[in-house]
Each structure stands twice: as structure tokens, then as C-alpha cells.
């Protein structure tokens, strides 16, 4: 434990083997020198980071089932299914789910980076009670914590206190305060009560009056414009359809249409490249944090992960390319020759896949 910037997360990253660049020394577990990141299989170490990188669109049941399917060979389905999406969980529920996902591997050693950050007192007490029960069951839990309450502090067995990257104390929890007191550090137990000045109350009343005065005419103006918005939308939409139909390029096989063919081909490739690249460039960085955590905790290897992503993305890429080619081919009046259309479609699909690979590369190597 220690204040912000003391080095708690950095120390835990090194102990767990998550970050080793620039670090020197040895890690001993039960007297045996072995890096936590090198332990394999069930019973090894697992690291639960401060930010719960859960797949937001999975339910609790689906998240647990996915983890169990990847970690447990003898996993069988449960009859009762939780339908709550991970994105709808509270902070305490997300932390408990993150712990549960790693407990499926039955680890003997667990690292947790500030598990109570962002939780209220009730959720923190519930989570610490869960961790305390796990520790009493024979597991070793190493956690960083910023400023625990007295109730939470009583459930800690051993404390390693840091400040500016240096050790303040290392030993049993009950000896921490006497040790700091002997070093001349004192705790100021006075309670500060801050009252609200009259000026702030007056300013709040003036603000409410100003907002009410502004809102009344603004709301009336919005109501008067509501009827014209729908009419403008219908008119503009119809105009766009008319422009699309009357503005066909009429690309043919004549010599005068060479430039039109070039513009169509160049524009198509440009559209496909940027569409395929940008979708992956924007979406894959959000997947990277989840990938790092799951891969570090040995849920799967990178090979199956990459192939599964390609298997999911390929149908969408093909459907998008086919839709574009069918519409654009008709709008440009290209000759309806099977060989010509098939080769053009294959070129568009291949270009889209190359652009997608480019997007994966940019998304995985560019810091977010």
C-alpha cells in the first residue's frame, strides 16, 4: 500500500511478470525462484489488473462459459443462465466477475491491482471479504491498495508500504502504525467541517433563475421548428435518390469510356481500402487491452485468436464487397459479363482483406 505514484502498480506488474523491461532481480515463490509469468497450467499465478477489461456485450453467464470453455476441459453447461450484460454490471460486480473468471484456473497465487478503486464502501467491503475468504482457503493474494478504510485494513494479513518507490514498512498489519509512530510519523485525527458560504447559495439561486429564463423561449423555438424538420428530410432524401438514378456514369467498352473506367476502378479501390482499414484501426485498439489480459493469463494462444477473428470478419467483408459491387456495377452500366464481374468482385474482396490486415497492424502497434 502507499499513496498515488508510490510505485504500487509498477511493483505488482513486475511481480506478476506483466512488465519486465528494465527490471532486474529474481522472484521467489515459497522459496523457489520462478517468474510468475513462466508458470503454466492450472494452479499457476493469475493477474487481475486495475481496469476490468471485460467483453461488454457478453452476459455474465456467457463470460463465465467462455472462460470455462477455454480453461476447463471437463466444463459442462449450467442450467441457470444469468442474462445480465457485463456493461450493465456495477463496479463491485465487475470486480467480482473479473476475479471469478480467473478462479476457473484454480490459481494458487493471484495479483490484484487496486481492486477497490472506484467502489463505494459497501462494494469494497464485499470484495475484500471475498478475497479474504479466498486467502483463508489456501490461496496467496497480493494486492495493491491506495487508502483502505479501518474495516478493510483489519482484513489484511501483511503490509508492504511504499512511498516514492522506496520501502516504508514490510511486515504484519498490526505492527504498521507502531512502526510509523516510532519513526516520527503521526496521524491527525481531527475532523474538518466545511460550511457553505452565503455567497455560494446566492449564486446558485441566480443560476437557477437564469436557466429558467433561457429555457422557456428556447423550448418554444424548438417546437416551432419540429414540423419543418421532417419535411426537409423527406425532400432531401428524395432529391438524393433522383440524383443517384439520373447521374449514372454509363461506362461502356468504347474508347471514350476509358477515363470513366479508370475513375470507377480507382474510386472503388480507394473506398474499399479506407473502409476496411479504418474499421479495424478504430475498433481493434479497444480489443487490445482485453487481449493482453487474457493472453497473459494463458486463456489461449495468439494463433487461434487471430484465426477466429478472421473467420468472423471474412463473411462481413465479403457481404459488404458484394453489396457494393452489385450496386455500383449497375449504376455505372458496366457490361454484364460473368468473367468481368467475377474478376472485379475478386479484386475488391482481395483489396478489402489486405486493407483489413493493414488496419490490424496499425491498430495493434499504435498507442491509444
Coordinates of C-alpha atoms in Angstrom, one line a residue:
X1 CA 0.0 0.0 0.0
X2 CA 1.0 3.6 -0.5
X3 CA 0.0 7.0 -1.9
X4 CA -0.5 7.7 -5.6
X5 CA 2.7 7.5 -7.6
X6 CA 4.5 5.4 -4.9
X7 CA 5.1 2.6 -7.4
X8 CA 2.4 0.1 -6.3
X9 CA 1.2 -0.9 -9.8
X10 CA 4.8 -1.0 -11.2
X11 CA 5.9 -3.3 -8.4
X12 CA 2.8 -5.6 -9.0
X13 CA 3.4 -5.6 -12.7
X14 CA 7.0 -6.8 -12.2
X15 CA 6.0 -9.4 -9.6
X16 CA 3.3 -10.8 -11.8
X17 CA 5.7 -10.8 -14.8
X18 CA 3.4 -8.5 -16.8
X19 CA 6.1 -5.9 -17.4
X20 CA 9.8 -7.0 -17.1
X21 CA 11.6 -4.4 -19.3
X22 CA 14.3 -2.7 -17.3
X23 CA 13.7 -4.8 -14.2
X24 CA 16.4 -6.9 -12.6
X25 CA 16.4 -9.5 -9.9
X26 CA 14.7 -12.7 -9.0
X27 CA 11.2 -13.7 -7.9
X28 CA 10.8 -16.4 -5.4
X29 CA 7.5 -18.2 -4.6
X30 CA 7.6 -20.4 -1.5
X31 CA 11.4 -20.2 -1.6
X32 CA 11.6 -21.4 -5.2
X33 CA 12.9 -18.9 -7.8
X34 CA 10.4 -18.8 -10.6
X35 CA 8.9 -15.9 -12.5
X36 CA 5.2 -15.8 -12.2
X37 CA 4.7 -15.3 -15.9
X38 CA 6.5 -18.7 -16.6
X39 CA 4.1 -20.8 -14.5
X40 CA 1.8 -22.8 -16.7
X41 CA -1.4 -24.7 -16.4
X42 CA -3.9 -24.8 -13.5
X43 CA -2.6 -23.7 -10.2
X44 CA -0.2 -21.1 -11.6
X45 CA -0.3 -17.3 -11.0
X46 CA -3.0 -15.0 -12.4
X47 CA -3.1 -11.2 -12.6
X48 CA -6.3 -9.2 -12.2
X49 CA -5.5 -5.6 -13.3
X50 CA -6.9 -2.4 -12.0
X51 CA -9.1 -1.8 -15.0
X52 CA -11.6 -4.6 -15.6
X53 CA -11.3 -5.3 -19.3
X54 CA -14.5 -7.4 -19.8
X55 CA -16.3 -8.0 -23.0
X56 CA -19.2 -5.6 -22.6
X57 CA -21.7 -7.3 -24.8
X58 CA -21.4 -10.7 -23.1
X59 CA -23.7 -11.7 -20.3
X60 CA -22.3 -12.9 -17.0
X61 CA -23.1 -16.5 -18.0
X62 CA -21.6 -16.1 -21.4
X63 CA -18.4 -14.6 -20.0
X64 CA -18.0 -17.4 -17.4
X65 CA -18.9 -20.0 -20.1
X66 CA -16.2 -18.6 -22.5
X67 CA -13.6 -18.6 -19.8
X68 CA -14.5 -22.1 -18.6
X69 CA -14.5 -23.5 -22.2
X70 CA -11.0 -22.1 -22.7
X71 CA -9.7 -23.1 -19.3
X72 CA -11.5 -26.3 -18.3
X73 CA -11.5 -29.4 -20.4
X74 CA -14.3 -31.0 -18.4
X75 CA -16.7 -28.0 -18.4
X76 CA -20.4 -28.7 -18.7
X77 CA -23.2 -26.2 -19.1
X78 CA -25.2 -25.0 -16.2
X79 CA -29.0 -24.9 -16.3
X80 CA -29.4 -21.5 -14.8
X81 CA -28.2 -18.7 -17.1
X82 CA -27.6 -15.1 -16.0
X83 CA -28.8 -12.7 -18.6
X84 CA -27.1 -9.5 -17.3
X85 CA -24.7 -7.9 -19.8
X86 CA -21.3 -7.1 -18.5
X87 CA -21.8 -3.5 -19.5
X88 CA -24.7 -3.3 -17.1
X89 CA -22.8 -4.5 -14.0
X90 CA -21.9 -2.2 -11.2
X91 CA -18.3 -1.6 -10.3
X92 CA -18.3 -4.2 -7.5
X93 CA -20.0 -6.8 -9.7
X94 CA -17.4 -6.2 -12.4
X95 CA -14.5 -6.7 -10.0
X96 CA -16.1 -9.9 -8.6
X97 CA -16.7 -11.2 -12.1
X98 CA -13.0 -10.5 -13.0
X99 CA -11.9 -12.5 -10.0
X100 CA -14.3 -15.3 -10.9
X101 CA -13.0 -15.6 -14.4
X102 CA -9.5 -16.2 -13.2
X103 CA -10.6 -18.5 -10.4
X104 CA -11.7 -21.0 -13.0
X105 CA -8.0 -21.9 -13.5
X106 CA -7.8 -22.6 -9.7
X107 CA -4.6 -20.4 -9.3
X108 CA -2.6 -20.7 -6.1
X109 CA -1.2 -17.1 -6.5
X110 CA -3.3 -14.1 -7.6
X111 CA -2.2 -10.5 -8.2
X112 CA -4.8 -7.7 -8.0
X113 CA -4.0 -4.1 -8.9
X114 CA -6.1 -1.7 -6.7
X115 CA -9.2 -3.9 -6.6
X116 CA -11.2 -1.4 -4.5
X117 CA -10.6 1.6 -6.8
X118 CA -13.9 3.3 -7.8
X119 CA -16.0 1.2 -5.5
X120 CA -18.2 2.5 -2.6
X121 CA -17.7 1.3 0.9
X122 CA -20.3 -1.5 0.6
X123 CA -18.9 -2.9 -2.6
X124 CA -15.3 -2.6 -1.3
X125 CA -16.2 -4.5 1.9
X126 CA -18.0 -7.2 -0.2
X127 CA -15.0 -7.6 -2.5
X128 CA -12.4 -7.6 0.3
X129 CA -14.5 -10.2 2.2
X130 CA -14.4 -12.4 -0.9
X131 CA -10.7 -12.0 -1.2
X132 CA -10.2 -12.7 2.5
X133 CA -12.2 -16.0 2.1
X134 CA -10.1 -17.0 -0.8
X135 CA -6.9 -16.3 1.2
X136 CA -8.3 -18.4 4.1
X137 CA -8.9 -21.2 1.6
X138 CA -5.1 -21.6 0.9
X139 CA -4.5 -19.1 -1.9
X140 CA -1.9 -16.4 -1.8
X141 CA -3.3 -13.0 -2.8
X142 CA -1.0 -10.0 -3.5
X143 CA -3.0 -6.7 -3.9
X144 CA -2.2 -3.0 -4.2
X145 CA -4.4 -0.6 -2.3
X146 CA -4.4 3.1 -2.1
X147 CA -6.2 4.2 1.1
X148 CA -8.2 1.4 2.8
X149 CA -10.8 2.1 5.5
X150 CA -10.2 0.8 9.0
X151 CA -12.7 -2.1 8.4
X152 CA -10.9 -3.2 5.2
X153 CA -7.4 -2.7 6.8
X154 CA -8.3 -5.2 9.6
X155 CA -8.7 -7.9 7.0
X156 CA -5.2 -7.5 5.6
X157 CA -2.6 -10.0 6.9
X158 CA 0.7 -8.5 5.8
X159 CA 1.5 -4.9 4.6
X160 CA 4.3 -3.7 2.3
X161 CA 4.1 0.2 2.4
X162 CA 5.7 2.3 -0.4
X163 CA 6.5 6.0 -0.9
X164 CA 8.4 7.4 -3.9
X165 CA 9.4 3.8 -4.9
X166 CA 11.0 3.1 -1.5
X167 CA 10.0 0.8 1.3
X168 CA 8.4 2.4 4.4
X169 CA 7.3 -0.8 6.1
X170 CA 7.2 -4.6 5.5
X171 CA 5.6 -6.8 8.0
X172 CA 2.4 -7.8 9.8
X173 CA -0.5 -5.4 9.6
X174 CA -0.9 -4.8 13.3
X175 CA 2.6 -3.5 13.7
X176 CA 2.4 -0.9 10.9
X177 CA 1.1 2.0 13.0
X178 CA 3.5 1.5 15.9
X179 CA 6.4 1.3 13.4
X180 CA 5.4 4.5 11.7
X181 CA 4.9 6.2 15.0
X182 CA 8.3 5.2 16.2
X183 CA 9.7 6.9 13.0
X184 CA 8.1 10.2 14.0
X185 CA 5.0 9.9 11.7
X186 CA 1.7 11.0 13.3
X187 CA -1.9 10.7 12.2
X188 CA -4.1 13.8 12.5
X189 CA -7.5 12.5 13.6
X190 CA -9.3 15.8 13.6
X191 CA -12.5 16.1 11.5
X192 CA -12.8 19.1 9.2
X193 CA -16.2 20.6 8.7
X194 CA -16.7 22.9 5.7
X195 CA -19.7 25.1 5.6
X196 CA -21.2 26.6 2.5
X197 CA -20.8 30.4 2.4
X198 CA -23.8 32.6 1.8
X199 CA -22.3 33.8 -1.4
X200 CA -22.5 30.3 -2.9
X201 CA -26.1 29.9 -2.0
X202 CA -27.0 33.3 -3.6
X203 CA -25.1 32.3 -6.8
X204 CA -27.0 29.0 -7.0
X205 CA -30.3 30.8 -6.8
X206 CA -29.3 33.3 -9.5
X207 CA -28.1 30.5 -11.8
X208 CA -31.5 28.7 -11.4
X209 CA -33.4 31.9 -12.3
X210 CA -31.1 32.5 -15.4
X211 CA -31.6 28.9 -16.7
X212 CA -35.4 29.1 -16.4
X213 CA -35.5 32.4 -18.2
X214 CA -33.4 31.0 -21.0
X215 CA -35.2 27.7 -21.3
X216 CA -38.7 29.0 -21.9
X217 CA -38.1 30.8 -25.3
X218 CA -35.6 28.1 -26.4
X219 CA -38.2 25.4 -25.9
X220 CA -40.8 27.3 -27.9
X221 CA -38.4 27.7 -30.8
X222 CA -37.7 24.0 -30.9
X223 CA -41.4 23.3 -31.1
X224 CA -41.9 25.6 -34.0
X225 CA -39.1 24.0 -36.0
X226 CA -40.2 20.4 -35.4
X227 CA -42.7 20.3 -38.2
X228 CA -40.3 21.6 -40.8
X229 CA -37.5 19.1 -40.0
X230 CA -39.5 16.1 -41.2
X231 CA -40.5 17.8 -44.4
X232 CA -36.9 18.8 -45.2
X233 CA -35.7 15.3 -44.6
X234 CA -38.2 13.8 -47.0
X235 CA -37.4 16.4 -49.6
X236 CA -33.7 16.0 -49.4
X237 CA -33.9 12.2 -49.4
X238 CA -36.0 12.1 -52.5
X239 CA -33.6 14.5 -54.2
X240 CA -30.6 12.3 -53.4
X241 CA -32.4 9.3 -54.9
X242 CA -33.2 11.2 -58.1
X243 CA -29.5 12.4 -58.4
X244 CA -28.3 8.8 -58.0
X245 CA -30.6 7.5 -60.7
X246 CA -30.0 10.2 -63.2
X247 CA -26.3 10.5 -62.6
X248 CA -25.2 7.1 -63.9
X249 CA -21.8 7.0 -65.4
X250 CA -22.7 4.8 -68.4
X251 CA -19.3 3.1 -68.6
X252 CA -19.1 1.0 -71.7
X253 CA -16.4 -0.7 -73.8
X254 CA -15.9 2.2 -76.2
X255 CA -12.6 4.1 -76.3
X256 CA -14.3 7.2 -74.9
X257 CA -15.2 5.4 -71.7
X258 CA -11.6 4.6 -70.7
X259 CA -11.4 7.5 -68.3
X260 CA -14.7 6.6 -66.8
X261 CA -13.5 3.0 -66.2
X262 CA -10.3 4.4 -64.6
X263 CA -12.3 6.7 -62.3
X264 CA -14.6 3.9 -61.3
X265 CA -11.8 1.4 -60.6
X266 CA -9.7 4.0 -58.7
X267 CA -12.6 5.2 -56.7
X268 CA -13.7 1.7 -55.8
X269 CA -10.3 0.7 -54.6
X270 CA -9.9 3.9 -52.6
X271 CA -13.3 3.3 -50.9
X272 CA -12.6 -0.3 -50.2
X273 CA -9.2 0.3 -48.8
X274 CA -10.2 3.1 -46.4
X275 CA -13.4 1.3 -45.3
X276 CA -11.6 -1.9 -44.5
X277 CA -8.6 -0.2 -42.9
X278 CA -10.4 2.4 -40.8
X279 CA -12.9 0.0 -39.2
X280 CA -10.1 -2.2 -37.9
X281 CA -7.9 0.8 -37.0
X282 CA -10.7 2.2 -34.8
X283 CA -12.1 -1.0 -33.3
X284 CA -9.0 -3.2 -32.7
X285 CA -7.3 -0.9 -30.1
X286 CA -10.3 -1.4 -27.9
X287 CA -9.8 -5.1 -28.1
X288 CA -6.0 -4.9 -27.3
X289 CA -6.5 -4.4 -23.5
X290 CA -8.7 -7.4 -23.3
X291 CA -6.3 -9.4 -25.5
X292 CA -3.3 -8.5 -23.3
X293 CA -5.0 -9.6 -20.1
X294 CA -6.5 -12.9 -21.4
X295 CA -3.3 -13.9 -23.3
X296 CA -1.1 -13.0 -20.3
X297 CA -3.3 -15.2 -18.0
X298 CA -2.9 -18.0 -20.6
X299 CA -6.5 -18.3 -21.8
X300 CA -5.4 -19.1 -25.4
X301 CA -2.6 -18.7 -27.8
X302 CA -2.3 -16.0 -30.4
X303 CA -2.7 -18.3 -33.4
X304 CA -6.3 -19.5 -32.7
X305 CA -7.3 -16.0 -31.6
X306 CA -6.2 -14.4 -34.9
X307 CA -7.9 -17.2 -37.0
X308 CA -11.1 -16.8 -35.0
X309 CA -11.2 -13.1 -35.7
X310 CA -10.6 -13.6 -39.4
X311 CA -13.3 -16.3 -39.6
X312 CA -15.8 -13.8 -38.1
X313 CA -14.7 -10.8 -40.2
X314 CA -14.5 -12.6 -43.5
X315 CA -18.2 -13.1 -44.1
X316 CA -18.9 -9.4 -43.3
X317 CA -16.2 -8.3 -45.6
X318 CA -17.5 -10.4 -48.5
X319 CA -21.1 -9.3 -48.0
X320 CA -20.1 -5.7 -47.9
X321 CA -18.0 -6.1 -51.1
X322 CA -20.7 -8.0 -52.9
X323 CA -23.3 -5.3 -52.0
X324 CA -21.0 -2.5 -53.2
X325 CA -20.1 -4.3 -56.5
X326 CA -23.7 -5.1 -57.4
X327 CA -25.0 -1.6 -56.8
X328 CA -22.0 0.2 -58.4
X329 CA -21.8 -2.1 -61.3
X330 CA -25.4 -1.4 -62.2
X331 CA -25.1 2.4 -61.6
X332 CA -22.1 2.6 -64.0
X333 CA -23.8 0.5 -66.8
X334 CA -20.9 -1.9 -67.0
X335 CA -21.3 -4.8 -69.4
X336 CA -23.0 -7.8 -67.7
X337 CA -20.2 -10.3 -68.5
X338 CA -19.8 -13.0 -65.8
X339 CA -16.0 -13.1 -66.2
X340 CA -15.6 -9.3 -66.0
X341 CA -17.9 -9.0 -63.0
X342 CA -16.3 -12.0 -61.1
X343 CA -12.8 -10.7 -61.6
X344 CA -13.8 -7.3 -60.4
X345 CA -15.5 -8.7 -57.3
X346 CA -12.5 -10.9 -56.5
X347 CA -10.2 -7.8 -56.8
X348 CA -12.5 -5.8 -54.5
X349 CA -12.6 -8.7 -51.9
X350 CA -8.8 -9.2 -52.0
X351 CA -8.2 -5.5 -51.6
X352 CA -10.6 -5.3 -48.7
X353 CA -8.8 -8.2 -46.9
X354 CA -5.4 -6.5 -47.5
X355 CA -6.8 -3.2 -46.1
X356 CA -8.2 -5.1 -43.1
X357 CA -4.8 -6.6 -42.4
X358 CA -3.3 -3.1 -42.7
X359 CA -5.9 -1.9 -40.1
X360 CA -5.0 -4.7 -37.7
X361 CA -1.3 -3.7 -37.9
X362 CA -2.0 -0.1 -37.3
X363 CA -4.5 -0.8 -34.5
X364 CA -2.1 -3.2 -32.7
X365 CA 1.1 -1.1 -33.0
X366 CA -0.3 2.5 -32.5
X367 CA -0.7 3.5 -28.8
X368 CA -4.2 4.6 -27.9

